[in-house]
Short mmCIF file of C-alpha atoms and ligand atoms in Angstrom, two decimals:
data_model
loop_
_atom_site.label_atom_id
_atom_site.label_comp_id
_atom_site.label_asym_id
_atom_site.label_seq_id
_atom_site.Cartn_x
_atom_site.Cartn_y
_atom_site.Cartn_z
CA UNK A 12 -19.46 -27.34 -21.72
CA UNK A 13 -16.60 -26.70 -19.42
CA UNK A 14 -13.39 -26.20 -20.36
CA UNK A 15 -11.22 -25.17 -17.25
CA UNK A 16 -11.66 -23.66 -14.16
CA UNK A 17 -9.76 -21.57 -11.24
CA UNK A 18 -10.19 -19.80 -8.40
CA UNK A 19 -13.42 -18.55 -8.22
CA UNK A 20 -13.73 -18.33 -12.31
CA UNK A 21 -15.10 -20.84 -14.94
CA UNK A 22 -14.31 -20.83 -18.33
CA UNK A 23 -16.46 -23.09 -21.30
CA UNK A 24 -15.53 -24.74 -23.99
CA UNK A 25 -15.97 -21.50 -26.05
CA UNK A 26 -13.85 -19.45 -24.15
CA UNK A 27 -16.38 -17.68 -22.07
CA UNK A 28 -15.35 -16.65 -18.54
CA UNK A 29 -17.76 -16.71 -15.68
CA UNK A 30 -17.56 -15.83 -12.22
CA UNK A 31 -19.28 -18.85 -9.94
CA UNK A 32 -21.20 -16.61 -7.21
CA UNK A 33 -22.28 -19.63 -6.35
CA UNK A 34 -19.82 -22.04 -5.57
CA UNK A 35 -21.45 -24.74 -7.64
CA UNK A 36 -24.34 -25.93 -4.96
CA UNK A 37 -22.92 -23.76 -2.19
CA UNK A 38 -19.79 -26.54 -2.37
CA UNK A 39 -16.16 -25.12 -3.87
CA UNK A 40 -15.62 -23.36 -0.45
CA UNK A 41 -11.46 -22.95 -1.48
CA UNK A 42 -12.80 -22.73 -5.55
CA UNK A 43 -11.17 -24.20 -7.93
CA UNK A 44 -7.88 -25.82 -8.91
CA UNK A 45 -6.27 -25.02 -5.90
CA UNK A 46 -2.50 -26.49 -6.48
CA UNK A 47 -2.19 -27.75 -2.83
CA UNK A 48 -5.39 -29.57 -2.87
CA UNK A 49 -3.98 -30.72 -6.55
CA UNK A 50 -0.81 -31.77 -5.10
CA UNK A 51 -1.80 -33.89 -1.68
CA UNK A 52 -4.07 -35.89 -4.32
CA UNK A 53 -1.27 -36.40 -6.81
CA UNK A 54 0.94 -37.57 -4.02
CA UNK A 55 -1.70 -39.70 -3.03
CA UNK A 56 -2.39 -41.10 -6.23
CA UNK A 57 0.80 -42.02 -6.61
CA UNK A 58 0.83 -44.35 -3.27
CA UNK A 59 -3.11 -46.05 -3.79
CA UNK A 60 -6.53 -44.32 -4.87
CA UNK A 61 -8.50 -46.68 -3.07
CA UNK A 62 -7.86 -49.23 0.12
CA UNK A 63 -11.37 -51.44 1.04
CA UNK A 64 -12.32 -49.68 4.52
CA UNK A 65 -13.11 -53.06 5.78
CA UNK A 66 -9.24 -54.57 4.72
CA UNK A 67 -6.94 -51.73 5.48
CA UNK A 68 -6.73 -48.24 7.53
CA UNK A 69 -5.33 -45.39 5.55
CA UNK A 70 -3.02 -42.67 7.05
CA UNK A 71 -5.08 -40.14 4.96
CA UNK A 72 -8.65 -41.24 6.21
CA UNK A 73 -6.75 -41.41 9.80
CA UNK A 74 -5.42 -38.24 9.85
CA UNK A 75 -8.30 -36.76 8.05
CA UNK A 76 -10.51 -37.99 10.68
CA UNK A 77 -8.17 -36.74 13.44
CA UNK A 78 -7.44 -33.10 11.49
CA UNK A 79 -11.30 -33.00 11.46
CA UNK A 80 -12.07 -33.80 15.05
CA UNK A 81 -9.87 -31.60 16.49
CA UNK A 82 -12.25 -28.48 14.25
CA UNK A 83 -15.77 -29.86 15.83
CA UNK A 84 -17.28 -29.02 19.62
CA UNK A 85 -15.83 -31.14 21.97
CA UNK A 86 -16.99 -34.34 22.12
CA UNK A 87 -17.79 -35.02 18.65
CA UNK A 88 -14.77 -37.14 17.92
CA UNK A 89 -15.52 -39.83 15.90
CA UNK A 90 -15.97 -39.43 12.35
CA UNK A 91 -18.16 -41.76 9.50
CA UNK A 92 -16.63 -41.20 5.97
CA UNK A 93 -18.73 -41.30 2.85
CA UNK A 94 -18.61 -40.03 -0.37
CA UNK A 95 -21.82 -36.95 -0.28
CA UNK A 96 -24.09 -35.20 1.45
CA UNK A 97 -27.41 -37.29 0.81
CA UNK A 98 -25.10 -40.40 2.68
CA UNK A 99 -23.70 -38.56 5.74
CA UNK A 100 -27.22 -37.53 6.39
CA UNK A 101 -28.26 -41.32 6.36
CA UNK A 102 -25.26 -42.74 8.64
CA UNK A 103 -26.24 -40.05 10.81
CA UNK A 104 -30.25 -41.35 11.23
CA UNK A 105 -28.94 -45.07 11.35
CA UNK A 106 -26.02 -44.57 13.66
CA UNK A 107 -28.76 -42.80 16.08
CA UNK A 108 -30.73 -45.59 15.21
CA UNK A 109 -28.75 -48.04 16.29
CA UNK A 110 -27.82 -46.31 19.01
CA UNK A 111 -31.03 -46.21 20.45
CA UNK A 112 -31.62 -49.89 20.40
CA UNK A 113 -28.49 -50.57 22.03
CA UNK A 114 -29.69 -48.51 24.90
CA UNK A 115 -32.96 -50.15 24.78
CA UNK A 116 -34.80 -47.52 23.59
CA UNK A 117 -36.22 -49.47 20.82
CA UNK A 118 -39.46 -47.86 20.89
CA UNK A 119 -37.65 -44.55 19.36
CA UNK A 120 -38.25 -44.40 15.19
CA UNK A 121 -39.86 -41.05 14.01
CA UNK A 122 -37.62 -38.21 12.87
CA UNK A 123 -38.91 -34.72 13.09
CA UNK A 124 -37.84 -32.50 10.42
CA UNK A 125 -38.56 -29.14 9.14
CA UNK A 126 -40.35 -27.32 6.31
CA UNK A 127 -39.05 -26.16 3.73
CA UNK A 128 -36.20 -28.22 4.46
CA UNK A 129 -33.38 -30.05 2.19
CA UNK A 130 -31.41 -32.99 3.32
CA UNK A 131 -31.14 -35.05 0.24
CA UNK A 132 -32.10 -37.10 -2.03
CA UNK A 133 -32.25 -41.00 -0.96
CA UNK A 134 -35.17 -42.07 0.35
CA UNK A 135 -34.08 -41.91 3.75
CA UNK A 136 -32.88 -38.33 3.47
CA UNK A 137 -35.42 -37.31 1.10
CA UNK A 138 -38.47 -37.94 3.98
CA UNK A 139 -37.08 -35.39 5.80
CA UNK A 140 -37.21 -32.97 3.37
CA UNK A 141 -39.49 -30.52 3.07
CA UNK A 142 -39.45 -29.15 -0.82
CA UNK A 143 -42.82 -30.63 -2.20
CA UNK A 144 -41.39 -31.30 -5.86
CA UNK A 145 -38.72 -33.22 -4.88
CA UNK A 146 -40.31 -35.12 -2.71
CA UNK A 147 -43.81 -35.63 -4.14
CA UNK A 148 -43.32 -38.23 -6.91
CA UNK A 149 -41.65 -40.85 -4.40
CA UNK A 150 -44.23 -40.05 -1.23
CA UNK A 151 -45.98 -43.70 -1.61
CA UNK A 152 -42.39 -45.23 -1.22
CA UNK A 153 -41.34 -43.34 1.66
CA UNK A 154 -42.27 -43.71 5.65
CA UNK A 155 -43.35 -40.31 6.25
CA UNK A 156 -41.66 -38.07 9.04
CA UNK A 157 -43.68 -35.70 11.17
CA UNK A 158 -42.61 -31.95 9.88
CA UNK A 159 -42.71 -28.48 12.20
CA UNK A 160 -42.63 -25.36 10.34
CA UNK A 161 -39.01 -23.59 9.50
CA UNK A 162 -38.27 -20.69 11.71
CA UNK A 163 -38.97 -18.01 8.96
CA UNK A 164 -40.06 -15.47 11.66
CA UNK A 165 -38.63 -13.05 9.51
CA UNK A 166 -42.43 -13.10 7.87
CA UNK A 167 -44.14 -13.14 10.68
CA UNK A 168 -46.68 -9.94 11.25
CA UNK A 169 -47.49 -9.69 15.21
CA UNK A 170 -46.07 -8.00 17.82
CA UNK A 171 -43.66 -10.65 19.48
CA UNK A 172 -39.97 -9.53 19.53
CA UNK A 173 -37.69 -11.42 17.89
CA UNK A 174 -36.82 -13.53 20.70
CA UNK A 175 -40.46 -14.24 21.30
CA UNK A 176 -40.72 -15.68 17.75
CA UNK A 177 -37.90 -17.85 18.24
CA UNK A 178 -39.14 -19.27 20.95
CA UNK A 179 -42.67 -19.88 19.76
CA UNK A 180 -40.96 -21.78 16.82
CA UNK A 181 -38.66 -23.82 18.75
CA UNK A 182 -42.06 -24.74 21.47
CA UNK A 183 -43.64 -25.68 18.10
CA UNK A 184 -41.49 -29.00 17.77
CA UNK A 185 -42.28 -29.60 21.54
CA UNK A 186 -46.11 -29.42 20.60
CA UNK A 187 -45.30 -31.81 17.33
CA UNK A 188 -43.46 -33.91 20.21
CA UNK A 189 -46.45 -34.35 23.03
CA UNK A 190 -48.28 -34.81 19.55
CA UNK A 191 -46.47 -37.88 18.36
CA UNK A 192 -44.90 -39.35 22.02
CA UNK A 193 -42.01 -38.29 22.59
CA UNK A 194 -40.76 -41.73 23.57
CA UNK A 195 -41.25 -42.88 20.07
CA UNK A 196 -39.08 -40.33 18.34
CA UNK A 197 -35.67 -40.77 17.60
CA UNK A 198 -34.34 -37.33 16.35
CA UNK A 199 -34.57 -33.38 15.13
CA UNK A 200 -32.81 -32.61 12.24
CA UNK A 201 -32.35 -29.43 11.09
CA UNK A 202 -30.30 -26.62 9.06
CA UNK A 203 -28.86 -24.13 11.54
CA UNK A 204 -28.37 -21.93 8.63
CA UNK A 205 -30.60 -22.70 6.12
CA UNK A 206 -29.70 -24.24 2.50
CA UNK A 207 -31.57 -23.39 -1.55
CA UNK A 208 -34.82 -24.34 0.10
CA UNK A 209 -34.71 -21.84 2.46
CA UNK A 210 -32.81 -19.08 0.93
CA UNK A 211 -30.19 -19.01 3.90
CA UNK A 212 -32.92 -18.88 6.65
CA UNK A 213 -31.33 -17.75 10.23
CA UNK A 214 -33.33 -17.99 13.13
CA UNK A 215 -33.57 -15.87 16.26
CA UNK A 216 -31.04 -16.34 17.94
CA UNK A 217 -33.84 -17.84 20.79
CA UNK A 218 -34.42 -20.80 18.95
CA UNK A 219 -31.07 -22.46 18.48
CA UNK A 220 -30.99 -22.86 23.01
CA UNK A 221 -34.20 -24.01 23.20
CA UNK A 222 -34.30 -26.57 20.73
CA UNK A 223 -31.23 -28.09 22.36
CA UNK A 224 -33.27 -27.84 25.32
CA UNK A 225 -36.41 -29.79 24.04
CA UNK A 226 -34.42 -32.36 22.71
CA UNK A 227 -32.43 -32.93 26.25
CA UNK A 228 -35.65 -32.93 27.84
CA UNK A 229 -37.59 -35.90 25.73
CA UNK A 230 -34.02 -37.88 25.16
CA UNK A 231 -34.53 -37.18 21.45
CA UNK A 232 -30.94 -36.79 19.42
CA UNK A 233 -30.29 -33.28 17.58
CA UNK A 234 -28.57 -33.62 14.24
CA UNK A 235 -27.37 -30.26 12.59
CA UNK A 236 -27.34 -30.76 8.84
CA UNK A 237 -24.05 -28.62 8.22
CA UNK A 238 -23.80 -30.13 4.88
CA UNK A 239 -23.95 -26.69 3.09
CA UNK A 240 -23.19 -24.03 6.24
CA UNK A 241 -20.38 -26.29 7.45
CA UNK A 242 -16.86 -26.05 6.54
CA UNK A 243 -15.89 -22.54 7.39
CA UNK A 244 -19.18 -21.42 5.15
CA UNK A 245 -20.75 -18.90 7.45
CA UNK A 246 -17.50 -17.81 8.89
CA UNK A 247 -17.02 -20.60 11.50
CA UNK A 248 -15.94 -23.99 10.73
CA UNK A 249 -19.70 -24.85 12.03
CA UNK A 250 -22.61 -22.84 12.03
CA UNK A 251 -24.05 -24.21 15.26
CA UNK A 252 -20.68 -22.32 16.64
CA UNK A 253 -22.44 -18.90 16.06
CA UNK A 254 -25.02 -19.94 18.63
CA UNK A 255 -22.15 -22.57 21.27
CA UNK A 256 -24.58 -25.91 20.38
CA UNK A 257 -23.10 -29.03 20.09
CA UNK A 258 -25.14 -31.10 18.41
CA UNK A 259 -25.18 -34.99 18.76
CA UNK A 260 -24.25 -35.70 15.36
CA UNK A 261 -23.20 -33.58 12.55
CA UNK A 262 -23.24 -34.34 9.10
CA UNK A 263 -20.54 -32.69 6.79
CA UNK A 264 -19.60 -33.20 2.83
CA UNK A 265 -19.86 -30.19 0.17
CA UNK A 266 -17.17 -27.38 1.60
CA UNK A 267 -15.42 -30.06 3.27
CA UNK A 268 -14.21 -31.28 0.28
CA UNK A 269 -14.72 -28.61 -1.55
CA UNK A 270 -15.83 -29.98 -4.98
CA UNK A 271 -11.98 -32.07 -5.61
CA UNK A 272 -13.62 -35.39 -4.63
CA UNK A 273 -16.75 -37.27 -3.53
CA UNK A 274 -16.32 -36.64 0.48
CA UNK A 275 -18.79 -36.58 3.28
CA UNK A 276 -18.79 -37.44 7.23
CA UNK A 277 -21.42 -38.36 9.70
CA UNK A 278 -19.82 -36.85 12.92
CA UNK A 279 -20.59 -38.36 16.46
CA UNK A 280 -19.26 -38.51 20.16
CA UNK A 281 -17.97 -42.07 21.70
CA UNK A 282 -20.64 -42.03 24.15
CA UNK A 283 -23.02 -42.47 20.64
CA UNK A 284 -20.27 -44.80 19.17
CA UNK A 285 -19.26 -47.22 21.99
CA UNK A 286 -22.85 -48.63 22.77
CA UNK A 287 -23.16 -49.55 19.19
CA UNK A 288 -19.68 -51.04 18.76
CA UNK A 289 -20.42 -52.89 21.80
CA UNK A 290 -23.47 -54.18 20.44
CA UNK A 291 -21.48 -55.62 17.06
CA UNK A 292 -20.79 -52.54 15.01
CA UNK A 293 -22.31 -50.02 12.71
CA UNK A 294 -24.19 -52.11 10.53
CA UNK A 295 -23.66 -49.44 7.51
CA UNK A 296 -21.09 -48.63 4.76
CA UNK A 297 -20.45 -47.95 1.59
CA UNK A 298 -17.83 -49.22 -0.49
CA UNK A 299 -16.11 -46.30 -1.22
CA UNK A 300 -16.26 -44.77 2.02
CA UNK A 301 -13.01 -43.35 3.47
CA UNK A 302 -11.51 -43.35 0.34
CA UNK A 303 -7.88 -42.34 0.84
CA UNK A 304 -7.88 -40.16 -2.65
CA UNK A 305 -10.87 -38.59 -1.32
CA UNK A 306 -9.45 -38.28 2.56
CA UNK A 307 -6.21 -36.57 1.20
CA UNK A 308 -8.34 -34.07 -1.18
CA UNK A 309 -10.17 -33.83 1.95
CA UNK A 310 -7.25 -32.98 4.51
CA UNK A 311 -5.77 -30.67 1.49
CA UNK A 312 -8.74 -28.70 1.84
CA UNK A 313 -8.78 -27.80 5.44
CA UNK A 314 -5.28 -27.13 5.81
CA UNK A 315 -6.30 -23.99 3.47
CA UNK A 316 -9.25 -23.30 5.11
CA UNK A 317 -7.42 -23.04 8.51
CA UNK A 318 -3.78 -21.76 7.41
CA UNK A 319 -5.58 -19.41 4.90
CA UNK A 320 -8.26 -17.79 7.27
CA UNK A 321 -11.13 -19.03 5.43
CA UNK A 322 -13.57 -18.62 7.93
CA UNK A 323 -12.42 -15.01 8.43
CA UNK A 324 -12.56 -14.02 5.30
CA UNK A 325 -15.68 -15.49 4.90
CA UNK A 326 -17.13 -13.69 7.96
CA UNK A 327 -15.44 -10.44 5.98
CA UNK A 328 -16.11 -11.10 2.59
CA UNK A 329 -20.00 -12.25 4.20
CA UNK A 330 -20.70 -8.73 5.88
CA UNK A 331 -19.35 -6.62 2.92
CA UNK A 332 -21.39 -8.61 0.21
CA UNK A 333 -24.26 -8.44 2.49
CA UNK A 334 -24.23 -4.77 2.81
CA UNK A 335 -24.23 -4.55 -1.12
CA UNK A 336 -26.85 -6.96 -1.49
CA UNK A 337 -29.13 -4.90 0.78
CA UNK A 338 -28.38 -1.87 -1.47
CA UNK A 339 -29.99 -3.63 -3.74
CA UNK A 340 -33.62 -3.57 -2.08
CA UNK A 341 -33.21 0.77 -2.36
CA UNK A 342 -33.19 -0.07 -6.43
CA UNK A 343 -35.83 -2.90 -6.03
CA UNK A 344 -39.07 -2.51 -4.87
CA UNK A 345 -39.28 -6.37 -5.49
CA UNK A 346 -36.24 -7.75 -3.58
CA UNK A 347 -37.80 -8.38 0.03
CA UNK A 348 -35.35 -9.47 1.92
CA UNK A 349 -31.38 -10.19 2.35
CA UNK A 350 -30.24 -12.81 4.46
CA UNK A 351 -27.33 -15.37 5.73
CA UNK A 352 -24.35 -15.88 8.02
CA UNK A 353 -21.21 -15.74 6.19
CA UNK A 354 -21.11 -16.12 2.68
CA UNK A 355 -24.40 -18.38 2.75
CA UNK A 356 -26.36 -15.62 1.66
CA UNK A 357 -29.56 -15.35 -0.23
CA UNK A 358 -32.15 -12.22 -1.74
CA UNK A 359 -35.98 -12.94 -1.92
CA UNK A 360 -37.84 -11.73 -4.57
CA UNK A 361 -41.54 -10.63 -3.45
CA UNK A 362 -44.97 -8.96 -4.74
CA UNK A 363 -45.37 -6.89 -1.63
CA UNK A 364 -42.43 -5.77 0.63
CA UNK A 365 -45.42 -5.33 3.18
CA UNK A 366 -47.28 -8.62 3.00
CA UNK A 367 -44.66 -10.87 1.90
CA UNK A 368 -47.10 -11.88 -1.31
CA UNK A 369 -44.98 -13.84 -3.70
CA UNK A 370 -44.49 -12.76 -7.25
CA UNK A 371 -46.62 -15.00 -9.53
CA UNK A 372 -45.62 -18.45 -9.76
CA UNK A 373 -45.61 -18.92 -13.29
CA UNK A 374 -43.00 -15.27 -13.53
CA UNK A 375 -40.43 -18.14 -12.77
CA UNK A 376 -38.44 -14.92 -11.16
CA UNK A 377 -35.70 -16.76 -9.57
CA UNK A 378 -34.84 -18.57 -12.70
CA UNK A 379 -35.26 -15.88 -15.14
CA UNK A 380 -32.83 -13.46 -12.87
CA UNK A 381 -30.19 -16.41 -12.70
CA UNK A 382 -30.63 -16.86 -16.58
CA UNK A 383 -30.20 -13.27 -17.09
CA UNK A 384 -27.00 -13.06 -14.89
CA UNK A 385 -25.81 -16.28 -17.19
CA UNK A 386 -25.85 -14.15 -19.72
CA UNK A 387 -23.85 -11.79 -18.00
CA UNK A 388 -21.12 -14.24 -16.98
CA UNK A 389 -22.59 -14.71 -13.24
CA UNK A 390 -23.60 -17.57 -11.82
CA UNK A 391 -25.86 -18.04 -9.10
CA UNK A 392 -28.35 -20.64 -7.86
CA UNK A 393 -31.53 -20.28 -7.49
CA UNK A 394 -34.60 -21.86 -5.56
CA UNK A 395 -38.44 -21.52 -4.66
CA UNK A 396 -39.10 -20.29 -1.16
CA UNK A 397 -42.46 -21.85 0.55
CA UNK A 398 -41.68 -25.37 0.01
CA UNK A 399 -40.92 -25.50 -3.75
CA UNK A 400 -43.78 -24.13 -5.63
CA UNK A 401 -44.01 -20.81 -5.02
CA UNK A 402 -41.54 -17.73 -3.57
CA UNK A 403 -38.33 -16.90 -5.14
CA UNK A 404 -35.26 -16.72 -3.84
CA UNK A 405 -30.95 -16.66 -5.17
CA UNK A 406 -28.32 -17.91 -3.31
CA UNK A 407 -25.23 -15.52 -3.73
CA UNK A 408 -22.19 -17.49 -2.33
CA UNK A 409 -19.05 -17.75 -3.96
CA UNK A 410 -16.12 -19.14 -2.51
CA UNK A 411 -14.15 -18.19 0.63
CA UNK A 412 -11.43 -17.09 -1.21
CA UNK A 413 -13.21 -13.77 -2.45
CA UNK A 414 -11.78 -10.34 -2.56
CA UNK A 415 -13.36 -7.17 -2.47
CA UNK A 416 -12.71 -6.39 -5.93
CA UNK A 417 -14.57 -9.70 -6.68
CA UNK A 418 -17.35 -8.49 -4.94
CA UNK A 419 -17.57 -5.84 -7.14
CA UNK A 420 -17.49 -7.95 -10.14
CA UNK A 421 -20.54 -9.71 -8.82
CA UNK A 422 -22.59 -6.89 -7.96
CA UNK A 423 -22.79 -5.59 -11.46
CA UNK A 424 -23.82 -7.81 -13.38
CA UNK A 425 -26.16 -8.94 -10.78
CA UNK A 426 -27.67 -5.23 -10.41
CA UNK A 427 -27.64 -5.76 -14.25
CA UNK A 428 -29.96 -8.65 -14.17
CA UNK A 429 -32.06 -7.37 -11.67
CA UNK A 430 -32.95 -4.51 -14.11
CA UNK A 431 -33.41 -6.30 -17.08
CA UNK A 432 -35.52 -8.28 -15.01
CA UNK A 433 -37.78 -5.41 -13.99
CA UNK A 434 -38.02 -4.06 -17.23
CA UNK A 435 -39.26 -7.40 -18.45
CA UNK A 436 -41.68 -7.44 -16.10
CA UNK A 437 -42.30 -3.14 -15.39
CA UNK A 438 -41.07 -3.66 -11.78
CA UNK A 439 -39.13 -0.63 -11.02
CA UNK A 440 -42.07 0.79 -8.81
CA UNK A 441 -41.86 4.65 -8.39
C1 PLP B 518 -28.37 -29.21 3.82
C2 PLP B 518 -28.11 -30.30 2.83
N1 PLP B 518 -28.13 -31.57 3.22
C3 PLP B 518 -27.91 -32.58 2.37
C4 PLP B 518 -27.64 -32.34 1.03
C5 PLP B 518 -27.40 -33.51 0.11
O1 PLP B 518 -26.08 -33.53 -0.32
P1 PLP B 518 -25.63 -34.31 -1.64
O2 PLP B 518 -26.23 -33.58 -2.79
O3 PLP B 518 -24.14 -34.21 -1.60
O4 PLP B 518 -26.10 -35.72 -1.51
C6 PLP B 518 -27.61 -31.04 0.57
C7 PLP B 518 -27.37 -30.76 -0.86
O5 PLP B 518 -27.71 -29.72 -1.39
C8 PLP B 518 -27.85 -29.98 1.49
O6 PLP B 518 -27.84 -28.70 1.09
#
């Protein structure tokens, strides 16, 4: 039961103080209780929590939407509030949707996803996922959505450079294109920086250009999920940044608000937008969408992230925890891998360093070590890796407001839990 929290500590009903190396769900970017985010949404309180979208404009959502613009590639000025992840994700399918059809592509309706993938949990968003428990028990009730593989060439045993591996995985969506007609797909989505059902997956850096490049060739739209690596995450405001993509639509909600309110935004350019306005208007909304309590929280939060230097200290913060975390595979025979941009960073637990054999499903390794750093006072999330029911794999990202010194604080216990751990299980190798 929680009690309180600040900063980037929790404390429970009993008094117990944790340290969230997770950020909730990868979300409390500025962590918690932060008195200028606490402030704008007093002030705003005190003025209206809510105006109907369709009856009035608010300065906050106008502002918000202005403030936010002006952080995006150019071009992608025109921003969709709504209150989460799972809903930007599905104004971004039905603006490009509707989109097509006013262009009189009609014909366009399949969206190509990846797997393992996560982009939520309505229907909509859930049949692009790729994270077989989740998605499983509702598979009659959903159209299903062609899937290509998730760039984790960091597996891959042959002798193609890393460039060569990128490439093959970005030609593997053309193939899954010529497969389905490209004339009757609408869209790629994908993580630039991979989310939990991943582990943080980058790809080579090959990939990102040539994917852009498929899509521009078969007309098909690109959305970056930035859900999780948006919002100064992986030390730029957006992770396609790292690689100079702009996408065709973005969608945005976790950092962005940072955990104070429900907040999300599909993000589009007016060459998307005016087609569809022309042709009568988004046909879309929810009813608390562009909440002005919300869109103040919401313009609270970047103002720290940009007057702060967020994004730098998450690029900072990011390399120094990364470095510790790959100490960790000299201790650990077991932990595989380290990866991430940023502080969206992730360890995988594995049987063999060499073949990349999982440990044994039924260890439950990722949520034993997260129980075990519980106990410690840590928290961090964990996930499985190949598509949800095997692999392991812990997300350790705690807010962009971490010092050094916090580092420290996380590495201990965590070290800590990755020895009880072994000890459990006689893992410690030689
Ligand atoms: C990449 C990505 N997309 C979409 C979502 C869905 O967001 P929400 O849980 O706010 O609906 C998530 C949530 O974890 C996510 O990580």
């Amino acid at each position: 039961m929680i009690e309180r929290a600040e900063g980037i500590y929790i404390w429970d009903a009993s008094g117990r103080r944790y340290l969230d190396a997770s950020s909730g769900p990868m979300a409390v970017n500025i962590g918690y209780s932060n008195p200028r985010v606490l402030g704008a949404m007093r002030e705003q309180m005190a003025r209206t929590t809510f105006a109907y979208r369709l009856h009035f404009e608010s300065e906050a959502s106008e502002r918000l939407a202005a403030e936010l613009a002006a952080l995006m590639p150019a071009g992608l000025d025109r921003v969709f509030f709504v209150s989460g992840g799972s809903e930007a994700v599905e104004s971004c399918l039905k603006l490009a949707r509707q989109y097509v059809l006013a262009i009189g592509q009609g014909g366009r309706t399949k969206i190509i996803s990846r797997f393992p993938s996560y982009h939520g949990c309505t229907l909509g968003a859930l049949a692009l996922s790729g994270y077989t428990p989740l998605t499983a028990p509702f598979e009659p009730m959903m159209r299903s959505m062609p899937k290509v593989p998730a760039p984790t060439a960091y597996r891959d045993r042959d002798n193609l450079s890393a460039e060569e591996r990128g490439l093959r995985y970005a030609d593997m969506l053309a193939e899954e294109l010529e497969r389905q007609g490209p004339e009757t797909v609408l869209a790629f989505i994908m993580e630039p920086v991979g989310g939990a059902s991943t582990g943080a997956l980058v790809a080579p850096d090959s990939y990102y250009p040539r994917v852009r490049e498929i899509c521009d060739r078969h007309g098909v739209l690109l959305i970056y999920d930035e859900v999780m690596s948006g919002a100064g995450r992986t030390g730029r405001f957006l992770a396609a940044e790292h690689w100079g993509i702009t996408p065709d639509l973005v969608a945005l909600s976790k950092g962005f608000a940072s955990g104070y309110s429900p907040l999300g935004a599909a993000v589009a350019p007016g060459w998307m937008v005016e087609p569809v306005l022309d042709a009568g208007g988004f046909q879309h909304g929810f009813t608390y969408a562009g909440n002005p309590l919300a869109c103040a929280a919401g313009r609270a939060v970047l103002a720290e992230i940009v007057e702060r230097d967020l994004m730098g200290n998450a690029a900072r913060m990011g390399e120094v925890l990364r470095a510790r975390l790959h100490e960790l595979m000299e201790l650990f025979p077991f932990v595989g891998d380290v990866r991430g941009l940023g502080l969206l960073l992730a360890i995988e637990l594995v049987a063999d360093r060499d073949t990349w054999e999982p440990l044994p499903p039924a260890m439950n390794a990722y949520e034993r070590v997260t129980d075990l750093a519980y106990e410690r006072g840590l928290i961090v999330y964990p996930r499985r890796t190949r598509g949800g029911f095997s692999g392991d794999h812990i997300m350790v990202c705690p807010p962009l407001i971490v010092t050094d010194a916090q580092i420290n604080e996380i590495m201990e216990p965590l070290t800590d839990s990755l020895h009880a751990f072994a000890r459990e299980h006689d893992l410690h190798g030689a």
